Amino acid sequence: MTEGKINSRDERWSLKGKTALVTGGTKGIGHAIVEELAGFGAIVHTCSRNQTELDQRLDEWKTKGFQVTGSVCDVSHRDQREKLIETAASLFQGKLNILVNNVGTGILKNATEFTAEDVSKLMATNFESAYHLSQLAHPLLKASGNGSIVFNSSISSVMAFPSCALYASTKGAINQLTRNLACEWAKDNIRANTVAPGFTNTPLLDAFTFLLSV
Ligand SMILES: NC(=O)c1ccc[n+]([C@@H]2O[C@H](COP(=O)([O-])OP(=O)(O)OC[C@H]3O[C@@H](n4cnc5c(N)ncnc54)[C@H](OP(=O)(O)O)[C@@H]3O)[C@@H](O)[C@H]2O)c1
């Protein structure tokens, strides 16, 4: 292979100069997404609820030479989502190329046992957060001229697993939202896609496994 071809392939897979917002980047899958995007040259902003852990991750990323900033945000709260997008708009001069709606959590119970609070909490964290952040980010994604939204769904959105009725329903809603946004926002040059991971070794899976074992 000639040197020219290698360079062209490197450029083809580069995200140099692209801007990205990844929710929940301090642990698990979100952490890997931040590292992958930053490794390809993207300028990334991420969030989580824990300032101390966020600061630790930011230090590590700085040492690795990645361009990553972060701010505390609980994405289940509407006002905090608005603040997060204001921060991203300011950092990225009003243009966002990539929004990764990664945050999600689970409550595992028999379907008869979920409370109204469980439903509100999971819908707010897993579905409403992703929908509202996409709405808020729409002008920034459009302004970039080449926007992409990635939702983190789950294999449980298409298969029935024990104790997962509520979690799976929030993820099923994300799958359909993806289809609608992909159609509605294509005219704005914004793509929408969902990944639906299987079991992935993260702190969330550890918590699920523990709950299912007791
Ligand atoms: N692991 C799996 O097997 C699996 C399989 C399929 C799909 N998924 C999906 O993949 C996504 C990531 O899962 P994961 O396993 O990587 O989870 P995880 O290990 O629990 O990590 C979640 C990340 O999001 C942050 N976070 C959680 N709740 C938040 C909130 N309300 N506001 C802001 N940040 C929040 C966490 O930090 P703080 O807690 O400090 O805020 C952490 O950085 C989720 O949507 C999950 O449903 C996971």
Tab-separated table of C-alpha atoms and ligand atoms in Angstrom:
chain	number	residue	atom	x	y	z
A	1	MET	CA	0.000	0.000	0.000
A	2	THR	CA	1.359	3.433	-0.868
A	3	GLU	CA	1.877	6.213	1.670
A	4	GLY	CA	-0.765	8.297	-0.155
A	5	LYS	CA	-3.438	5.651	0.358
A	6	ILE	CA	-2.658	5.321	4.081
A	7	ASN	CA	-3.054	9.064	4.517
A	8	SER	CA	-6.315	9.073	2.644
A	9	ARG	CA	-7.711	6.277	4.846
A	10	ASP	CA	-6.584	8.144	7.985
A	11	GLU	CA	-8.383	11.236	6.797
A	12	ARG	CA	-11.488	9.255	5.893
A	13	TRP	CA	-11.844	8.020	9.478
A	14	SER	CA	-10.862	11.273	11.154
A	15	LEU	CA	-13.181	13.369	13.321
A	16	LYS	CA	-10.641	16.157	13.589
A	17	GLY	CA	-12.332	19.424	14.473
A	18	LYS	CA	-15.799	17.842	14.872
A	19	THR	CA	-17.691	18.654	18.057
A	20	ALA	CA	-19.445	16.046	20.190
A	21	LEU	CA	-21.627	15.966	23.300
A	22	VAL	CA	-21.765	12.595	25.089
A	23	THR	CA	-24.006	12.137	28.127
A	24	GLY	CA	-22.751	9.923	30.946
A	25	GLY	CA	-19.099	9.741	29.916
A	26	THR	CA	-17.405	8.913	33.219
A	27	LYS	CA	-18.134	5.180	33.277
A	28	GLY	CA	-19.046	2.197	31.149
A	29	ILE	CA	-20.089	2.545	27.524
A	30	GLY	CA	-20.183	6.374	27.645
A	31	HIS	CA	-16.567	6.442	28.834
A	32	ALA	CA	-15.539	4.249	25.890
A	33	ILE	CA	-17.493	6.489	23.476
A	34	VAL	CA	-15.732	9.626	24.761
A	35	GLU	CA	-12.334	7.954	24.323
A	36	GLU	CA	-13.174	6.696	20.829
A	37	LEU	CA	-14.472	10.059	19.586
A	38	ALA	CA	-11.611	12.007	21.172
A	39	GLY	CA	-9.120	9.446	19.816
A	40	PHE	CA	-10.369	10.225	16.305
A	41	GLY	CA	-9.769	13.934	16.926
A	42	ALA	CA	-13.222	15.143	17.996
A	43	ILE	CA	-13.594	17.890	20.592
A	44	VAL	CA	-15.858	16.341	23.226
A	45	HIS	CA	-17.996	17.635	26.076
A	46	THR	CA	-19.430	15.123	28.516
A	47	CYS	CA	-21.416	15.080	31.758
A	48	SER	CA	-22.268	12.991	34.787
A	49	ARG	CA	-23.731	13.656	38.237
A	50	ASN	CA	-20.479	13.271	40.206
A	51	GLN	CA	-18.055	16.235	40.098
A	52	THR	CA	-15.150	14.349	41.755
A	53	GLU	CA	-15.289	11.460	39.314
A	54	LEU	CA	-15.752	13.818	36.368
A	55	ASP	CA	-12.637	15.774	37.398
A	56	GLN	CA	-10.635	12.518	37.637
A	57	ARG	CA	-11.693	11.467	34.125
A	58	LEU	CA	-10.906	14.934	32.720
A	59	ASP	CA	-7.388	14.753	34.204
A	60	GLU	CA	-6.862	11.310	32.643
A	61	TRP	CA	-8.079	12.496	29.236
A	62	LYS	CA	-5.838	15.551	29.405
A	63	THR	CA	-2.858	13.261	30.073
A	64	LYS	CA	-3.818	11.214	26.998
A	65	GLY	CA	-3.897	14.379	24.898
A	66	PHE	CA	-7.656	14.274	24.312
A	67	GLN	CA	-9.699	17.484	23.988
A	68	VAL	CA	-12.485	16.758	26.494
A	69	THR	CA	-14.392	19.098	28.791
A	70	GLY	CA	-17.099	18.168	31.247
A	71	SER	CA	-19.818	19.559	33.456
A	72	VAL	CA	-22.077	18.145	36.130
A	73	CYS	CA	-25.603	17.506	34.862
A	74	ASP	CA	-28.347	15.157	35.967
A	75	VAL	CA	-30.049	14.595	32.626
A	76	SER	CA	-33.292	13.531	34.310
A	77	HIS	CA	-33.893	17.223	35.191
A	78	ARG	CA	-35.212	19.571	32.519
A	79	ASP	CA	-33.445	22.708	33.794
A	80	GLN	CA	-30.102	20.877	33.981
A	81	ARG	CA	-30.527	19.650	30.398
A	82	GLU	CA	-31.086	23.256	29.279
A	83	LYS	CA	-27.923	24.317	31.121
A	84	LEU	CA	-25.921	21.469	29.498
A	85	ILE	CA	-26.906	22.528	25.982
A	86	GLU	CA	-26.179	26.182	26.803
A	87	THR	CA	-22.692	25.083	27.910
A	88	ALA	CA	-22.153	23.044	24.742
A	89	ALA	CA	-23.414	25.918	22.562
A	90	SER	CA	-20.983	28.280	24.204
A	91	LEU	CA	-18.007	25.877	24.021
A	92	PHE	CA	-18.677	24.918	20.397
A	93	GLN	CA	-19.706	28.355	19.037
A	94	GLY	CA	-23.275	27.206	18.379
A	95	LYS	CA	-22.319	24.185	16.223
A	96	LEU	CA	-22.582	20.549	17.267
A	97	ASN	CA	-21.747	17.649	14.933
A	98	ILE	CA	-22.483	14.688	17.218
A	99	LEU	CA	-24.921	14.162	20.095
A	100	VAL	CA	-24.655	10.821	21.891
A	101	ASN	CA	-27.639	10.230	24.178
A	102	ASN	CA	-25.932	7.540	26.213
A	103	VAL	CA	-27.290	7.872	29.767
A	104	GLY	CA	-29.620	5.158	30.909
A	105	THR	CA	-30.334	3.269	34.076
A	106	GLY	CA	-32.489	0.372	35.180
A	107	ILE	CA	-34.938	-0.736	37.816
A	108	LEU	CA	-35.625	-4.455	37.745
A	109	LYS	CA	-38.934	-5.777	39.132
A	110	ASN	CA	-41.841	-7.940	38.113
A	111	ALA	CA	-44.182	-5.953	35.880
A	112	THR	CA	-46.896	-5.964	38.571
A	113	GLU	CA	-44.606	-4.243	41.084
A	114	PHE	CA	-43.395	-1.052	39.406
A	115	THR	CA	-44.562	2.099	41.207
A	116	ALA	CA	-45.548	5.417	39.656
A	117	GLU	CA	-42.215	6.819	40.907
A	118	ASP	CA	-40.311	4.006	39.156
A	119	VAL	CA	-42.093	4.801	35.889
A	120	SER	CA	-41.428	8.554	36.208
A	121	LYS	CA	-37.769	8.040	37.125
A	122	LEU	CA	-36.985	5.645	34.299
A	123	MET	CA	-38.933	7.557	31.667
A	124	ALA	CA	-37.238	10.824	32.710
A	125	THR	CA	-33.717	9.345	32.780
A	126	ASN	CA	-33.831	7.018	29.787
A	127	PHE	CA	-36.356	8.512	27.384
A	128	GLU	CA	-37.370	12.106	28.176
A	129	SER	CA	-33.734	13.152	28.653
A	130	ALA	CA	-32.754	11.851	25.215
A	131	TYR	CA	-35.808	13.364	23.512
A	132	HIS	CA	-35.446	16.778	25.155
A	133	LEU	CA	-31.665	16.955	24.620
A	134	SER	CA	-32.242	16.160	20.942
A	135	GLN	CA	-34.840	18.958	20.715
A	136	LEU	CA	-32.510	21.412	22.459
A	137	ALA	CA	-29.539	20.366	20.320
A	138	HIS	CA	-31.459	20.542	17.029
A	139	PRO	CA	-30.439	24.152	16.184
A	140	LEU	CA	-26.791	23.370	16.988
A	141	LEU	CA	-26.782	20.150	14.950
A	142	LYS	CA	-28.444	21.951	12.033
A	143	ALA	CA	-25.959	24.826	12.249
A	144	SER	CA	-23.045	22.373	11.936
A	145	GLY	CA	-24.322	21.419	8.468
A	146	ASN	CA	-23.598	17.752	9.215
A	147	GLY	CA	-25.255	16.539	12.413
A	148	SER	CA	-25.547	13.078	13.890
A	149	ILE	CA	-27.530	11.838	16.879
A	150	VAL	CA	-26.745	8.430	18.369
A	151	PHE	CA	-29.094	6.955	20.941
A	152	ASN	CA	-28.065	4.150	23.279
A	153	SER	CA	-30.930	1.669	23.348
A	154	SER	CA	-30.638	-1.970	24.402
A	155	ILE	CA	-31.140	-5.500	23.142
A	156	SER	CA	-34.018	-5.567	25.648
A	157	SER	CA	-35.918	-3.163	23.353
A	158	VAL	CA	-36.455	-6.015	20.906
A	159	MET	CA	-36.394	-9.108	23.172
A	160	ALA	CA	-38.178	-9.875	26.448
A	161	PHE	CA	-35.897	-10.435	29.455
A	162	PRO	CA	-37.083	-11.149	33.020
A	163	SER	CA	-37.845	-8.098	35.222
A	164	CYS	CA	-37.109	-5.695	32.348
A	165	ALA	CA	-40.605	-4.550	31.311
A	166	LEU	CA	-40.118	-0.907	32.292
A	167	TYR	CA	-36.464	-0.557	31.221
A	168	ALA	CA	-37.250	-2.267	27.905
A	169	SER	CA	-40.228	0.030	27.279
A	170	THR	CA	-38.073	3.151	27.679
A	171	LYS	CA	-35.641	1.675	25.156
A	172	GLY	CA	-38.423	0.697	22.742
A	173	ALA	CA	-39.588	4.316	22.807
A	174	ILE	CA	-36.061	5.409	21.889
A	175	ASN	CA	-36.050	3.059	18.889
A	176	GLN	CA	-39.203	4.649	17.502
A	177	LEU	CA	-38.044	8.202	18.296
A	178	THR	CA	-34.930	7.445	16.244
A	179	ARG	CA	-37.012	6.480	13.196
A	180	ASN	CA	-39.139	9.628	13.443
A	181	LEU	CA	-36.209	12.012	13.917
A	182	ALA	CA	-34.278	10.351	11.088
A	183	CYS	CA	-37.204	11.156	8.763
A	184	GLU	CA	-38.101	14.596	10.167
A	185	TRP	CA	-34.589	15.991	10.455
A	186	ALA	CA	-32.991	14.517	7.309
A	187	LYS	CA	-33.861	17.798	5.546
A	188	ASP	CA	-31.631	19.559	8.102
A	189	ASN	CA	-28.758	17.153	7.318
A	190	ILE	CA	-29.093	15.515	10.734
A	191	ARG	CA	-28.886	11.723	10.926
A	192	ALA	CA	-30.412	9.748	13.791
A	193	ASN	CA	-29.306	6.218	14.676
A	194	THR	CA	-29.667	3.852	17.586
A	195	VAL	CA	-27.277	1.239	18.862
A	196	ALA	CA	-28.818	-1.578	20.877
A	197	PRO	CA	-26.025	-3.216	22.877
A	198	GLY	CA	-26.210	-6.670	24.350
A	199	PHE	CA	-24.759	-7.390	27.783
A	200	THR	CA	-21.696	-5.193	28.255
A	201	ASN	CA	-19.363	-5.364	31.232
A	202	THR	CA	-20.001	-2.023	33.009
A	203	PRO	CA	-20.990	-0.820	36.496
A	204	LEU	CA	-24.651	-0.843	35.348
A	205	LEU	CA	-24.448	-4.512	34.340
A	206	ASP	CA	-22.787	-5.299	37.709
A	207	ALA	CA	-25.765	-3.667	39.472
A	208	PHE	CA	-28.271	-5.576	37.298
A	209	THR	CA	-26.489	-8.878	37.910
A	210	PHE	CA	-26.452	-8.246	41.663
A	211	LEU	CA	-30.176	-7.397	41.723
A	212	LEU	CA	-31.071	-10.524	39.744
A	213	SER	CA	-28.961	-12.699	42.063
A	214	VAL	CA	-30.701	-11.684	45.353
B	1	LIG	N1	-24.150	-2.372	30.218
B	1	LIG	C1	-25.003	-3.061	29.465
B	1	LIG	O1	-25.036	-4.306	29.462
B	1	LIG	C2	-25.954	-2.314	28.548
B	1	LIG	C3	-26.676	-3.077	27.608
B	1	LIG	C4	-27.543	-2.421	26.750
B	1	LIG	C5	-27.696	-1.057	26.824
B	1	LIG	N2	-26.996	-0.348	27.761
B	1	LIG	C6	-27.244	1.091	27.795
B	1	LIG	O2	-26.011	1.770	27.587
B	1	LIG	C7	-26.031	3.015	28.282
B	1	LIG	C8	-24.814	3.117	29.191
B	1	LIG	O3	-24.854	2.012	30.073
B	1	LIG	P1	-23.630	1.620	31.007
B	1	LIG	O4	-23.773	0.170	31.267
B	1	LIG	O5	-22.367	2.168	30.452
B	1	LIG	O6	-24.045	2.435	32.352
B	1	LIG	P2	-23.147	2.810	33.642
B	1	LIG	O7	-22.027	1.877	33.754
B	1	LIG	O8	-24.117	2.906	34.784
B	1	LIG	O9	-22.611	4.277	33.286
B	1	LIG	C9	-23.563	5.309	33.158
B	1	LIG	C10	-22.893	6.651	32.998
B	1	LIG	O10	-23.917	7.646	32.943
B	1	LIG	C11	-23.835	8.532	34.089
B	1	LIG	N3	-25.201	8.791	34.532
B	1	LIG	C12	-26.094	7.912	35.038
B	1	LIG	N4	-27.259	8.528	35.307
B	1	LIG	C13	-27.097	9.832	34.952
B	1	LIG	C14	-27.942	10.965	34.984
B	1	LIG	N5	-29.208	10.895	35.445
B	1	LIG	N6	-27.466	12.145	34.527
B	1	LIG	C15	-26.183	12.226	34.045
B	1	LIG	N7	-25.337	11.202	34.013
B	1	LIG	C16	-25.791	10.002	34.454
B	1	LIG	C17	-22.987	7.761	35.106
B	1	LIG	O11	-22.296	8.625	35.994
B	1	LIG	P3	-22.974	9.085	37.400
B	1	LIG	O12	-23.671	7.872	37.951
B	1	LIG	O13	-21.815	9.549	38.231
B	1	LIG	O14	-23.925	10.192	37.080
B	1	LIG	C18	-22.009	7.051	34.176
B	1	LIG	O15	-21.011	7.925	33.710
B	1	LIG	C19	-27.370	3.065	29.031
B	1	LIG	O16	-28.317	3.780	28.284
B	1	LIG	C20	-27.768	1.607	29.115
B	1	LIG	O17	-29.166	1.446	29.241
B	1	LIG	C21	-26.134	-0.939	28.612
